Every structure is written in structure tokens, then in C-alpha cells.
PDB file of C-alpha atoms and ligand atoms in Angstrom:
ATOM      1  CA  UNK A 197     115.470  81.221  81.855  1.00  0.00           C
ATOM      2  CA  UNK A 198     112.610  82.776  78.511  1.00  0.00           C
ATOM      3  CA  UNK A 199     113.361  84.801  75.861  1.00  0.00           C
ATOM      4  CA  UNK A 200     109.769  86.207  75.513  1.00  0.00           C
ATOM      5  CA  UNK A 201     108.373  86.192  79.060  1.00  0.00           C
ATOM      6  CA  UNK A 202     109.738  87.985  81.674  1.00  0.00           C
ATOM      7  CA  UNK A 203     109.058  87.131  85.333  1.00  0.00           C
ATOM      8  CA  UNK A 204     109.520  89.157  88.419  1.00  0.00           C
ATOM      9  CA  UNK A 205     108.543  88.328  91.951  1.00  0.00           C
ATOM     10  CA  UNK A 206     108.231  91.320  94.364  1.00  0.00           C
ATOM     11  CA  UNK A 207     107.797  89.986  97.749  1.00  0.00           C
ATOM     12  CA  UNK A 208     104.506  88.345  97.512  1.00  0.00           C
ATOM     13  CA  UNK A 209     103.401  89.339  94.627  1.00  0.00           C
ATOM     14  CA  UNK A 210     104.244  88.358  90.861  1.00  0.00           C
ATOM     15  CA  UNK A 211     104.659  90.798  87.409  1.00  0.00           C
ATOM     16  CA  UNK A 212     104.791  88.529  84.403  1.00  0.00           C
ATOM     17  CA  UNK A 213     105.913  90.408  80.871  1.00  0.00           C
ATOM     18  CA  UNK A 214     105.313  89.539  77.470  1.00  0.00           C
ATOM     19  CA  UNK A 215     108.714  90.261  75.793  1.00  0.00           C
ATOM     20  CA  UNK A 216     108.886  91.037  72.743  1.00  0.00           C
ATOM     21  CA  UNK A 217     108.619  94.279  72.420  1.00  0.00           C
ATOM     22  CA  UNK A 218     110.166  94.845  68.324  1.00  0.00           C
ATOM     23  CA  UNK A 219     107.032  93.189  67.425  1.00  0.00           C
ATOM     24  CA  UNK A 220     104.844  94.963  69.708  1.00  0.00           C
ATOM     25  CA  UNK A 221     104.832  91.919  72.060  1.00  0.00           C
ATOM     26  CA  UNK A 222     102.471  89.673  69.501  1.00  0.00           C
ATOM     27  CA  UNK A 223     101.934  86.129  70.941  1.00  0.00           C
ATOM     28  CA  UNK A 224     103.486  83.360  68.763  1.00  0.00           C
ATOM     29  CA  UNK A 225     104.280  79.521  69.859  1.00  0.00           C
ATOM     30  CA  UNK A 226     107.024  80.151  71.528  1.00  0.00           C
ATOM     31  CA  UNK A 227     105.851  82.690  73.453  1.00  0.00           C
ATOM     32  CA  UNK A 228     102.572  81.211  74.343  1.00  0.00           C
ATOM     33  CA  UNK A 229     104.914  77.890  75.623  1.00  0.00           C
ATOM     34  CA  UNK A 230     106.885  80.106  77.497  1.00  0.00           C
ATOM     35  CA  UNK A 231     103.904  81.787  79.107  1.00  0.00           C
ATOM     36  CA  UNK A 232     102.005  78.155  79.767  1.00  0.00           C
ATOM     37  CA  UNK A 233     105.440  77.356  81.726  1.00  0.00           C
ATOM     38  CA  UNK A 234     105.538  81.122  83.235  1.00  0.00           C
ATOM     39  CA  UNK A 235     102.055  80.251  84.793  1.00  0.00           C
ATOM     40  CA  UNK A 236     102.856  76.954  85.638  1.00  0.00           C
ATOM     41  CA  UNK A 237     105.835  78.152  88.113  1.00  0.00           C
ATOM     42  CA  UNK A 238     103.523  81.241  89.878  1.00  0.00           C
ATOM     43  CA  UNK A 239     100.785  78.502  90.324  1.00  0.00           C
ATOM     44  CA  UNK A 240     103.127  76.654  92.192  1.00  0.00           C
ATOM     45  CA  UNK A 241     104.950  78.891  94.458  1.00  0.00           C
ATOM     46  CA  UNK A 242     103.394  79.271  97.599  1.00  0.00           C
ATOM     47  CA  UNK A 243     104.489  82.961  98.120  1.00  0.00           C
ATOM     48  CA  UNK A 244     103.058  84.571  95.381  1.00  0.00           C
ATOM     49  CA  UNK A 245      99.571  85.823  96.124  1.00  0.00           C
ATOM     50  CA  UNK A 246      98.226  87.868  93.287  1.00  0.00           C
ATOM     51  CA  UNK A 247      99.904  88.128  89.769  1.00  0.00           C
ATOM     52  CA  UNK A 248      99.759  91.536  87.402  1.00  0.00           C
ATOM     53  CA  UNK A 249     100.286  90.801  83.921  1.00  0.00           C
ATOM     54  CA  UNK A 250     101.595  93.488  81.516  1.00  0.00           C
ATOM     55  CA  UNK A 251     103.710  94.006  78.234  1.00  0.00           C
ATOM     56  CA  UNK A 252     107.589  95.064  77.761  1.00  0.00           C
ATOM     57  CA  UNK A 253     107.983  98.647  76.321  1.00  0.00           C
ATOM     58  CA  UNK A 254     105.612 101.507  76.740  1.00  0.00           C
ATOM     59  CA  UNK A 255     103.683 101.151  73.108  1.00  0.00           C
ATOM     60  CA  UNK A 256     101.781  97.495  73.722  1.00  0.00           C
ATOM     61  CA  UNK A 257     100.176  95.448  76.228  1.00  0.00           C
ATOM     62  CA  UNK A 258      99.986  92.433  73.274  1.00  0.00           C
ATOM     63  CA  UNK A 259      99.099  93.410  69.289  1.00  0.00           C
ATOM     64  CA  UNK A 260      97.712  90.344  69.056  1.00  0.00           C
ATOM     65  CA  UNK A 261      98.600  87.138  67.849  1.00  0.00           C
ATOM     66  CA  UNK A 262     101.601  86.580  65.545  1.00  0.00           C
ATOM     67  CA  UNK A 263     100.169  87.348  62.032  1.00  0.00           C
ATOM     68  CA  UNK A 264     103.905  86.909  60.335  1.00  0.00           C
ATOM     69  CA  UNK A 265     103.438  82.770  61.993  1.00  0.00           C
ATOM     70  CA  UNK A 266      99.837  82.971  61.244  1.00  0.00           C
ATOM     71  CA  UNK A 267      99.710  83.746  57.513  1.00  0.00           C
ATOM     72  CA  UNK A 268     101.246  80.707  55.735  1.00  0.00           C
ATOM     73  CA  UNK A 269      98.636  78.056  58.605  1.00  0.00           C
ATOM     74  CA  UNK A 270      96.158  75.666  57.146  1.00  0.00           C
ATOM     75  CA  UNK A 271      92.957  75.201  58.280  1.00  0.00           C
ATOM     76  CA  UNK A 272      94.524  72.279  60.802  1.00  0.00           C
ATOM     77  CA  UNK A 273      97.162  74.755  61.693  1.00  0.00           C
ATOM     78  CA  UNK A 274      94.970  77.238  62.450  1.00  0.00           C
ATOM     79  CA  UNK A 275      93.053  75.196  64.595  1.00  0.00           C
ATOM     80  CA  UNK A 276      95.813  73.353  66.435  1.00  0.00           C
ATOM     81  CA  UNK A 277      97.305  77.287  67.469  1.00  0.00           C
ATOM     82  CA  UNK A 278      93.972  78.101  68.693  1.00  0.00           C
ATOM     83  CA  UNK A 279      93.766  75.423  71.208  1.00  0.00           C
ATOM     84  CA  UNK A 280      97.419  76.128  72.363  1.00  0.00           C
ATOM     85  CA  UNK A 281      96.157  80.261  73.011  1.00  0.00           C
ATOM     86  CA  UNK A 282      93.366  78.366  74.283  1.00  0.00           C
ATOM     87  CA  UNK A 283      94.608  76.306  76.345  1.00  0.00           C
ATOM     88  CA  UNK A 284      97.210  78.477  78.135  1.00  0.00           C
ATOM     89  CA  UNK A 285      94.596  81.002  78.691  1.00  0.00           C
ATOM     90  CA  UNK A 286      92.706  78.733  80.678  1.00  0.00           C
ATOM     91  CA  UNK A 287      95.455  78.151  82.696  1.00  0.00           C
ATOM     92  CA  UNK A 288      95.756  82.272  83.658  1.00  0.00           C
ATOM     93  CA  UNK A 289      91.611  82.115  84.003  1.00  0.00           C
ATOM     94  CA  UNK A 290      91.836  79.176  86.108  1.00  0.00           C
ATOM     95  CA  UNK A 291      94.877  80.486  88.142  1.00  0.00           C
ATOM     96  CA  UNK A 292      94.605  80.040  92.190  1.00  0.00           C
ATOM     97  CA  UNK A 293      95.510  83.375  92.803  1.00  0.00           C
ATOM     98  CA  UNK A 294      93.993  86.520  91.506  1.00  0.00           C
ATOM     99  CA  UNK A 295      95.561  88.085  88.181  1.00  0.00           C
ATOM    100  CA  UNK A 296      95.349  92.144  86.962  1.00  0.00           C
ATOM    101  CA  UNK A 297      96.185  92.948  83.602  1.00  0.00           C
ATOM    102  CA  UNK A 298      98.028  96.351  83.203  1.00  0.00           C
ATOM    103  CA  UNK A 299      96.944  97.578  79.605  1.00  0.00           C
ATOM    104  CA  UNK A 300      99.987  99.770  78.681  1.00  0.00           C
ATOM    105  CA  UNK A 301      99.476 100.248  75.269  1.00  0.00           C
ATOM    106  CA  UNK A 302      97.990  97.721  72.308  1.00  0.00           C
ATOM    107  CA  UNK A 303      95.308  94.993  73.296  1.00  0.00           C
ATOM    108  CA  UNK A 304      94.512  93.757  70.204  1.00  0.00           C
ATOM    109  CA  UNK A 305      93.147  90.794  69.245  1.00  0.00           C
ATOM    110  CA  UNK A 306      95.072  88.129  70.924  1.00  0.00           C
ATOM    111  CA  UNK A 307      95.948  90.634  73.494  1.00  0.00           C
ATOM    112  CA  UNK A 308      92.349  91.453  74.162  1.00  0.00           C
ATOM    113  CA  UNK A 309      92.020  87.918  74.367  1.00  0.00           C
ATOM    114  CA  UNK A 310      95.087  87.899  77.359  1.00  0.00           C
ATOM    115  CA  UNK A 311      93.627  90.386  79.220  1.00  0.00           C
ATOM    116  CA  UNK A 312      90.119  89.092  79.153  1.00  0.00           C
ATOM    117  CA  UNK A 313      91.622  85.606  81.127  1.00  0.00           C
ATOM    118  CA  UNK A 314      92.433  88.102  83.708  1.00  0.00           C
ATOM    119  CA  UNK A 315      90.433  88.281  86.952  1.00  0.00           C
ATOM    120  CA  UNK A 316      90.758  92.327  86.380  1.00  0.00           C
ATOM    121  CA  UNK A 317      91.939  94.546  83.857  1.00  0.00           C
ATOM    122  CA  UNK A 318      93.447  98.364  84.824  1.00  0.00           C
ATOM    123  CA  UNK A 319      93.847 100.548  81.175  1.00  0.00           C
ATOM    124  CA  UNK A 320      96.615 103.130  80.811  1.00  0.00           C
ATOM    125  CA  UNK A 321      94.828 106.245  79.475  1.00  0.00           C
ATOM    126  CA  UNK A 322      97.448 105.674  76.396  1.00  0.00           C
ATOM    127  CA  UNK A 323      95.762 101.752  75.792  1.00  0.00           C
ATOM    128  CA  UNK A 324      93.888 100.645  72.618  1.00  0.00           C
ATOM    129  CA  UNK A 325      91.343  97.616  72.693  1.00  0.00           C
ATOM    130  CA  UNK A 326      90.015  95.977  69.786  1.00  0.00           C
ATOM    131  CA  UNK A 327      89.619  92.285  68.380  1.00  0.00           C
ATOM    132  CA  UNK A 328      90.869  93.238  64.934  1.00  0.00           C
ATOM    133  CA  UNK A 329      90.286  89.552  63.579  1.00  0.00           C
ATOM    134  CA  UNK A 330      87.865  90.232  61.119  1.00  0.00           C
ATOM    135  CA  UNK A 331      89.791  92.536  59.536  1.00  0.00           C
ATOM    136  CA  UNK A 332      92.627  89.738  58.820  1.00  0.00           C
ATOM    137  CA  UNK A 333      89.807  87.263  57.668  1.00  0.00           C
ATOM    138  CA  UNK A 334      90.060  85.570  60.837  1.00  0.00           C
ATOM    139  CA  UNK A 335      87.872  85.308  63.881  1.00  0.00           C
ATOM    140  CA  UNK A 336      89.276  85.894  67.266  1.00  0.00           C
ATOM    141  CA  UNK A 337      90.627  82.608  68.328  1.00  0.00           C
ATOM    142  CA  UNK A 338      91.777  82.321  71.807  1.00  0.00           C
ATOM    143  CA  UNK A 339      88.663  82.728  73.414  1.00  0.00           C
ATOM    144  CA  UNK A 340      87.341  86.209  72.320  1.00  0.00           C
ATOM    145  CA  UNK A 341      84.143  85.202  71.038  1.00  0.00           C
ATOM    146  CA  UNK A 342      83.226  83.616  74.875  1.00  0.00           C
ATOM    147  CA  UNK A 343      84.974  86.041  77.084  1.00  0.00           C
ATOM    148  CA  UNK A 344      84.540  89.297  75.564  1.00  0.00           C
ATOM    149  CA  UNK A 345      80.537  88.273  75.402  1.00  0.00           C
ATOM    150  CA  UNK A 346      80.467  87.401  79.207  1.00  0.00           C
ATOM    151  CA  UNK A 347      82.520  90.581  80.197  1.00  0.00           C
ATOM    152  CA  UNK A 348      80.657  93.328  78.235  1.00  0.00           C
ATOM    153  CA  UNK A 349      77.633  91.060  76.780  1.00  0.00           C
ATOM    154  CA  UNK A 350      76.921  90.026  73.348  1.00  0.00           C
ATOM    155  CA  UNK A 351      75.610  92.956  71.890  1.00  0.00           C
ATOM    156  CA  UNK A 352      78.499  95.001  72.633  1.00  0.00           C
ATOM    157  CA  UNK A 353      81.105  92.271  72.219  1.00  0.00           C
ATOM    158  CA  UNK A 354      79.101  91.552  68.456  1.00  0.00           C
ATOM    159  CA  UNK A 355      79.625  94.944  67.263  1.00  0.00           C
ATOM    160  CA  UNK A 356      83.955  95.671  68.945  1.00  0.00           C
ATOM    161  CA  UNK A 357      83.568  91.823  66.790  1.00  0.00           C
ATOM    162  CA  UNK A 358      81.972  92.720  63.630  1.00  0.00           C
ATOM    163  CA  UNK A 359      83.716  95.621  63.533  1.00  0.00           C
ATOM    164  CA  UNK A 360      87.233  95.553  64.185  1.00  0.00           C
ATOM    165  CA  UNK A 361      87.341  98.510  65.684  1.00  0.00           C
ATOM    166  CA  UNK A 362      89.883  99.582  68.424  1.00  0.00           C
ATOM    167  CA  UNK A 363      88.482 101.218  71.229  1.00  0.00           C
ATOM    168  CA  UNK A 364      89.773 103.753  74.077  1.00  0.00           C
ATOM    169  CA  UNK A 365      90.886 103.180  77.386  1.00  0.00           C
ATOM    170  CA  UNK A 366      88.303 105.574  78.530  1.00  0.00           C
ATOM    171  CA  UNK A 367      85.508 103.637  76.251  1.00  0.00           C
ATOM    172  CA  UNK A 368      86.705 100.316  77.333  1.00  0.00           C
ATOM    173  CA  UNK A 369      85.971 101.385  80.903  1.00  0.00           C
ATOM    174  CA  UNK A 370      82.074 102.548  79.757  1.00  0.00           C
ATOM    175  CA  UNK A 371      81.294  99.351  78.905  1.00  0.00           C
ATOM    176  CA  UNK A 372      83.434  97.806  81.844  1.00  0.00           C
ATOM    177  CA  UNK A 373      85.974  96.067  79.586  1.00  0.00           C
ATOM    178  CA  UNK A 374      88.462  97.660  82.058  1.00  0.00           C
ATOM    179  CA  UNK A 375      87.856  98.179  85.538  1.00  0.00           C
ATOM    180  CA  UNK A 376      89.360 101.400  85.777  1.00  0.00           C
ATOM    181  CA  UNK A 377      91.685 103.837  83.461  1.00  0.00           C
ATOM    182  CA  UNK A 378      95.054 105.817  84.915  1.00  0.00           C
ATOM    183  CA  UNK A 379      97.935 107.818  83.654  1.00  0.00           C
ATOM    184  CA  UNK A 380     100.293 105.810  81.976  1.00  0.00           C
ATOM    185  CA  UNK A 381     102.845 106.439  84.644  1.00  0.00           C
ATOM    186  CA  UNK A 382     100.420 105.574  86.930  1.00  0.00           C
ATOM    187  CA  UNK A 383      99.810 102.220  85.640  1.00  0.00           C
ATOM    188  CA  UNK A 384     102.213  99.946  86.933  1.00  0.00           C
ATOM    189  CA  UNK A 385     101.986 101.359  90.657  1.00  0.00           C
ATOM    190  CA  UNK A 386      97.968 101.043  90.652  1.00  0.00           C
ATOM    191  CA  UNK A 387      98.463  97.421  89.456  1.00  0.00           C
ATOM    192  CA  UNK A 388     101.075  96.389  92.396  1.00  0.00           C
ATOM    193  CA  UNK A 389      98.719  98.714  94.839  1.00  0.00           C
ATOM    194  CA  UNK A 390      96.298  96.361  93.959  1.00  0.00           C
ATOM    195  CA  UNK A 391      97.781  93.174  93.593  1.00  0.00           C
ATOM    196  CA  UNK A 392      99.483  93.994  97.456  1.00  0.00           C
ATOM    197  CA  UNK A 393      96.072  94.467  98.589  1.00  0.00           C
ATOM    198  CA  UNK A 394      94.571  91.373  97.673  1.00  0.00           C
ATOM    199  CA  UNK A 395      97.589  89.986  98.835  1.00  0.00           C
ATOM    200  CA  UNK A 396      97.126  91.341 102.531  1.00  0.00           C
ATOM    201  CA  UNK A 397      93.831  89.574 102.398  1.00  0.00           C
ATOM    202  CA  UNK A 398      93.257  85.635 103.717  1.00  0.00           C
ATOM    203  CA  UNK A 399      94.974  83.568 100.504  1.00  0.00           C
ATOM    204  CA  UNK A 400      92.673  80.507 100.394  1.00  0.00           C
ATOM    205  CA  UNK A 401      89.586  82.749 100.797  1.00  0.00           C
ATOM    206  CA  UNK A 402      90.688  85.312  98.405  1.00  0.00           C
ATOM    207  CA  UNK A 403      91.178  81.964  96.054  1.00  0.00           C
ATOM    208  CA  UNK A 404      88.246  80.145  96.734  1.00  0.00           C
ATOM    209  CA  UNK A 405      86.131  83.481  95.990  1.00  0.00           C
ATOM    210  CA  UNK A 406      87.554  83.531  92.544  1.00  0.00           C
ATOM    211  CA  UNK A 407      87.024  79.868  91.972  1.00  0.00           C
ATOM    212  CA  UNK A 408      83.135  80.278  93.138  1.00  0.00           C
ATOM    213  CA  UNK A 409      82.612  83.418  90.701  1.00  0.00           C
ATOM    214  CA  UNK A 410      84.143  81.543  87.894  1.00  0.00           C
ATOM    215  CA  UNK A 411      82.344  78.937  88.380  1.00  0.00           C
ATOM    216  CA  UNK A 412      79.026  80.717  88.664  1.00  0.00           C
ATOM    217  CA  UNK A 413      79.584  82.177  85.477  1.00  0.00           C
ATOM    218  CA  UNK A 414      78.928  79.325  83.648  1.00  0.00           C
ATOM    219  CA  UNK A 415      76.067  77.102  85.752  1.00  0.00           C
ATOM    220  CA  UNK A 416      72.554  78.330  86.514  1.00  0.00           C
ATOM    221  CA  UNK A 417      72.363  80.340  90.269  1.00  0.00           C
ATOM    222  CA  UNK A 418      71.632  77.491  92.127  1.00  0.00           C
ATOM    223  CA  UNK A 419      74.221  75.417  91.517  1.00  0.00           C
ATOM    224  CA  UNK A 420      76.372  78.143  91.629  1.00  0.00           C
ATOM    225  CA  UNK A 421      75.120  79.230  95.213  1.00  0.00           C
ATOM    226  CA  UNK A 422      75.565  75.724  95.903  1.00  0.00           C
ATOM    227  CA  UNK A 423      78.993  75.798  95.211  1.00  0.00           C
ATOM    228  CA  UNK A 424      79.327  78.911  97.334  1.00  0.00           C
ATOM    229  CA  UNK A 425      78.024  77.014 100.106  1.00  0.00           C
ATOM    230  CA  UNK A 426      80.875  74.556 100.044  1.00  0.00           C
ATOM    231  CA  UNK A 427      83.703  76.795  99.629  1.00  0.00           C
ATOM    232  CA  UNK A 428      82.257  79.086 102.697  1.00  0.00           C
ATOM    233  CA  UNK A 429      82.138  75.779 104.730  1.00  0.00           C
ATOM    234  CA  UNK A 430      85.505  74.656 103.744  1.00  0.00           C
ATOM    235  CA  UNK A 431      86.760  78.554 104.771  1.00  0.00           C
ATOM    236  CA  UNK A 432      86.077  77.251 108.438  1.00  0.00           C
ATOM    237  CA  UNK A 433      88.643  74.488 108.443  1.00  0.00           C
ATOM    238  CA  UNK A 434      91.528  76.700 107.549  1.00  0.00           C
ATOM    239  CA  UNK A 435      94.127  78.730 110.087  1.00  0.00           C
ATOM    240  CA  UNK A 436      93.246  81.762 108.845  1.00  0.00           C
ATOM    241  CA  UNK A 437      89.886  82.087 109.495  1.00  0.00           C
ATOM    242  CA  UNK A 438      90.557  81.227 112.447  1.00  0.00           C
ATOM    243  CA  UNK A 439      92.721  84.292 112.834  1.00  0.00           C
ATOM    244  CA  UNK A 440      90.608  86.859 111.044  1.00  0.00           C
ATOM    245  CA  UNK A 441      87.949  86.566 113.326  1.00  0.00           C
ATOM    246  CA  UNK A 442      90.311  86.687 116.665  1.00  0.00           C
ATOM    247  CA  UNK A 443      92.223  89.644 115.545  1.00  0.00           C
ATOM    248  CA  UNK A 444      88.556  91.435 114.682  1.00  0.00           C
ATOM    249  CA  UNK A 445      87.356  90.502 118.205  1.00  0.00           C
ATOM    250  CA  UNK A 446      90.795  91.123 119.531  1.00  0.00           C
ATOM    251  CA  UNK A 447      90.906  94.620 117.630  1.00  0.00           C
ATOM    252  CA  UNK A 448      94.298  93.982 116.154  1.00  0.00           C
ATOM    253  CA  UNK A 449      95.420  93.311 112.391  1.00  0.00           C
ATOM    254  CA  UNK A 450      94.825  89.788 111.177  1.00  0.00           C
ATOM    255  CA  UNK A 451      98.078  88.387 110.271  1.00  0.00           C
ATOM    256  CA  UNK A 452      97.382  85.342 107.611  1.00  0.00           C
ATOM    257  CA  UNK A 453      99.450  82.315 106.647  1.00  0.00           C
ATOM    258  CA  UNK A 454      97.826  81.059 103.710  1.00  0.00           C
ATOM    259  CA  UNK A 455      97.209  78.064 105.963  1.00  0.00           C
TER     260      UNK A 455
HETATM  261  N1  LIG B 627     102.166  89.813  64.685  1.00  0.00           N
HETATM  262  C1  LIG B 627     103.224  90.069  64.521  1.00  0.00           C
HETATM  263  N2  LIG B 627     103.904  91.305  63.957  1.00  0.00           N
HETATM  264  C2  LIG B 627     103.063  92.280  64.319  1.00  0.00           C
HETATM  265  C3  LIG B 627     102.034  92.614  64.954  1.00  0.00           C
HETATM  266  C4  LIG B 627     101.382  90.632  64.816  1.00  0.00           C
HETATM  267  N3  LIG B 627     100.125  90.875  65.607  1.00  0.00           N
HETATM  268  N4  LIG B 627     101.891  93.567  65.830  1.00  0.00           N
HETATM  269  C5  LIG B 627     102.512  94.311  65.327  1.00  0.00           C
HETATM  270  N5  LIG B 627     103.395  93.885  64.551  1.00  0.00           N
HETATM  271  C6  LIG B 627     104.987  94.218  64.271  1.00  0.00           C
HETATM  272  C7  LIG B 627     104.934  95.097  63.175  1.00  0.00           C
HETATM  273  O1  LIG B 627     104.975  94.137  61.770  1.00  0.00           O
HETATM  274  C8  LIG B 627     106.440  95.583  63.177  1.00  0.00           C
HETATM  275  O2  LIG B 627     107.516  94.679  63.104  1.00  0.00           O
HETATM  276  P1  LIG B 627     108.537  95.494  62.116  1.00  0.00           P
HETATM  277  O3  LIG B 627     109.395  96.733  62.635  1.00  0.00           O
HETATM  278  O4  LIG B 627     109.355  94.042  61.729  1.00  0.00           O
HETATM  279  O5  LIG B 627     107.879  95.943  60.388  1.00  0.00           O
HETATM  280  C9  LIG B 627     106.583  95.938  64.640  1.00  0.00           C
HETATM  281  O6  LIG B 627     105.113  95.186  65.288  1.00  0.00           O
HETATM  282  C10 LIG B 627     105.818  97.415  64.691  1.00  0.00           C
HETATM  283  O7  LIG B 627     104.414  97.544  64.579  1.00  0.00           O
HETATM  284  P2  LIG B 627     103.556  98.475  63.470  1.00  0.00           P
HETATM  285  O8  LIG B 627     105.082  99.325  62.496  1.00  0.00           O
HETATM  286  O9  LIG B 627     102.696  98.102  62.677  1.00  0.00           O
HETATM  287  O10 LIG B 627     103.285  99.667  64.354  1.00  0.00           O
HETATM  288  P3  LIG B 627     102.391 101.172  64.054  1.00  0.00           P
HETATM  289  O11 LIG B 627     102.676 101.925  64.910  1.00  0.00           O
HETATM  290  O12 LIG B 627     102.374 101.457  62.492  1.00  0.00           O
HETATM  291  O13 LIG B 627     101.085 100.121  64.059  1.00  0.00           O
HETATM  292  C11 LIG B 627      99.398  98.902  65.163  1.00  0.00           C
HETATM  293  C12 LIG B 627     100.575  99.229  65.533  1.00  0.00           C
HETATM  294  C13 LIG B 627      98.426  99.551  64.624  1.00  0.00           C
HETATM  295  C14 LIG B 627      98.976  97.563  66.777  1.00  0.00           C
HETATM  296  C15 LIG B 627      99.648  97.636  64.409  1.00  0.00           C
HETATM  297  O14 LIG B 627     101.306  97.031  64.630  1.00  0.00           O
HETATM  298  C16 LIG B 627      98.640  96.576  63.953  1.00  0.00           C
HETATM  299  O15 LIG B 627      97.715  96.927  63.206  1.00  0.00           O
HETATM  300  N6  LIG B 627      99.271  95.634  64.660  1.00  0.00           N
HETATM  301  C17 LIG B 627      98.409  94.395  64.292  1.00  0.00           C
HETATM  302  C18 LIG B 627      97.106  94.059  65.247  1.00  0.00           C
HETATM  303  C19 LIG B 627      96.393  92.883  64.797  1.00  0.00           C
HETATM  304  O16 LIG B 627      95.670  93.278  63.904  1.00  0.00           O
HETATM  305  N7  LIG B 627      96.044  92.175  65.607  1.00  0.00           N
HETATM  306  C20 LIG B 627      95.062  90.877  65.932  1.00  0.00           C
HETATM  307  C21 LIG B 627      96.020  89.582  64.937  1.00  0.00           C
HETATM  308  S1  LIG B 627      95.378  88.171  65.079  1.00  0.00           S
HETATM  309  C22 LIG B 627      94.768  87.793  66.769  1.00  0.00           C
HETATM  310  O17 LIG B 627      95.156  88.016  67.902  1.00  0.00           O
HETATM  311  C23 LIG B 627      93.695  86.327  66.483  1.00  0.00           C
HETATM  312  C24 LIG B 627      93.803  85.667  67.345  1.00  0.00           C
HETATM  313  C25 LIG B 627      93.554  84.337  68.168  1.00  0.00           C
HETATM  314  C26 LIG B 627      94.171  83.378  66.808  1.00  0.00           C
HETATM  315  C27 LIG B 627      93.500  82.053  66.604  1.00  0.00           C
HETATM  316  C28 LIG B 627      94.406  81.159  66.003  1.00  0.00           C
HETATM  317  C29 LIG B 627      94.667  80.657  64.730  1.00  0.00           C
END
């Protein structure tokens, strides 16, 4: 269906791979447009409750935006390219289900930005992560200046972006850029297990909790808390809230139906 994206469903989780291994999964326009379509199809699929995003092959998650495609762009075309990537990554961030980046190798530039648009990040111990844009004469353009600073704080984000340094998975863990580091052969199992654990919980509650956290990052505390009270109230209009609490009282496992 797509040339540069592979989407596989496994029960109620899905795995999306950026699939240009010969270019270390670099993001060109075609790949971004295909990613947009693939995310749309996952969002509309009522069965998928968590998504793992990774890179094909054993070398790279994504080694950045495609430098061959970018090298001759003028200012207007550069801006258009940044806006395309930002729009697609915003769609990823706003997915109604939780998303997990399984960082299997290089996550540089647009690759780091792709991982940052996911809700959680698990890195292989072999991963190398960084924002090398200034070494190429550009700034990050797929929201790296914004999401990296919000994730690790402005001082660490500035050091990473100003130096263009590639950091190890352990260093990424130390600064809070990734949730955990695992051996390469365990990466997909770990990411899928996390996805399955999330998928076993009440999907509407998980989705609303995600929305509340994302909204809260961009607003003041009292606005965020007001939003939390709204989504908390909404949960009580779901069948899954009745089921979850009935199962607790009856000392049995809840059977959530996403209703
Ligand atoms: N774009 C295009 N092709 C790439 C990219 C890339 N980002 N990264 C790797 N490739 C290609 C190489 O050209 C090479 O192709 P070929 O075999 O045809 O020569 C193939 O992948 C393998 O790469 P290498 O031979 O270089 O492999 P090495 O093991 O020697 O090195 C590295 C691996 C260190 C990852 C190296 O490939 C590298 O430094 N890549 C570029 C990393 C980078 O700078 N990424 C940031 C790009 S800029 C960006 O992402 C900005 C995002 C926002 C854009 C805003 C819009 C304007």
C-alpha cells in the first residue's frame, strides 16, 4: 500500500515502521505524506489501542529529514517542508491512542523530533540521539526546538541543539529524553509489552488522560485542572467505568469494550 511505511496490526496494537533502510529511514516528502495517511488509518481503526513507531533495519530509527531532498530548497520551500513535517508530527502527537517510539538506532534531527512527538520513548542501548541541524546550516524544523525543550528543559535542549552532539541511549535516559533503555534484541518485545499493558486498560480513560496531559503542558495549572475535571466527569458516562468499578467490587478482571 505504501512504499516507505509498513503498518502491521497485532491484535489490538499496531507497529508502524519507517521503511527506507538504505537511506537510514530519512524522511523525504513522500515518506511524510505516507506517514500522514498511515496515522490517519490507525486513528480511524477502532480496534487499535496503542501504536509502536520504529525504523526498519538494525541501524536507524530515522537519521533525519532527507538531506538530498533539502539541499537545493529556497527559503519558501524550506518553510513549506518544515510545515509539512510539523503538521504530520502534530497528528502523531494528537493521536487518540498512546504512541511509543522504539528507537532502534540513529534518531537524529527529524528522527529525534519524530520520537519526541510520541507519548513515550524506549531506546535500544545502541541508539544514538541528537539534533545535528546546526552542523548543516539549519535549525530543527519539525518542532524540535519546541518539544525537546518541553521534554528535557531549555538548558539541556539548548546544549543538544547548539552543539549538534549525538548522545548515547544511557545519556538520553539520564536527561529524561527516553523512558528506558533495553538491549537491542529486547527492544520490540519491550515496546510491544508496554503497548499491550496499556491496551488492557479502559481505552477511553487512557485517551482522555493523554489529552489532559497534552493540554496541560501548554496551559496554566488551573486551566489544566479544569480540563481534568471535565474529562474525569466524562468517564462516568462510559460503560467501561461501570465495568471497571463493578469488576473491582466483584473481584474479577475487567472486560473493557471501548464504550
Ligand atoms: N538524508 C538523506 N540520506 C541520508 C541521511 C539523511 N538524513 N542520513 C543517512 N543517509 C544516507 C546516506 O547518504 C547513505 O546513502 P548512500 O549509501 O546512498 O551514500 C546511507 O544513508 C547510509 O549512511 P552513511 O553511509 O552516512 O552511514 P554511516 O554509518 O557512515 O553514518 C550517520 C551514519 C552518522 C547517521 C550519517 O548517515 C549521518 O550523519 N546522517 C545525517 C544525519 C543528520 O544530519 N540528520 C539531520 C538531518 S536535518 C533534519 O533532520 C532537519 C529536520 C527538520 C527539517 C526542517 C525543514 C526545513
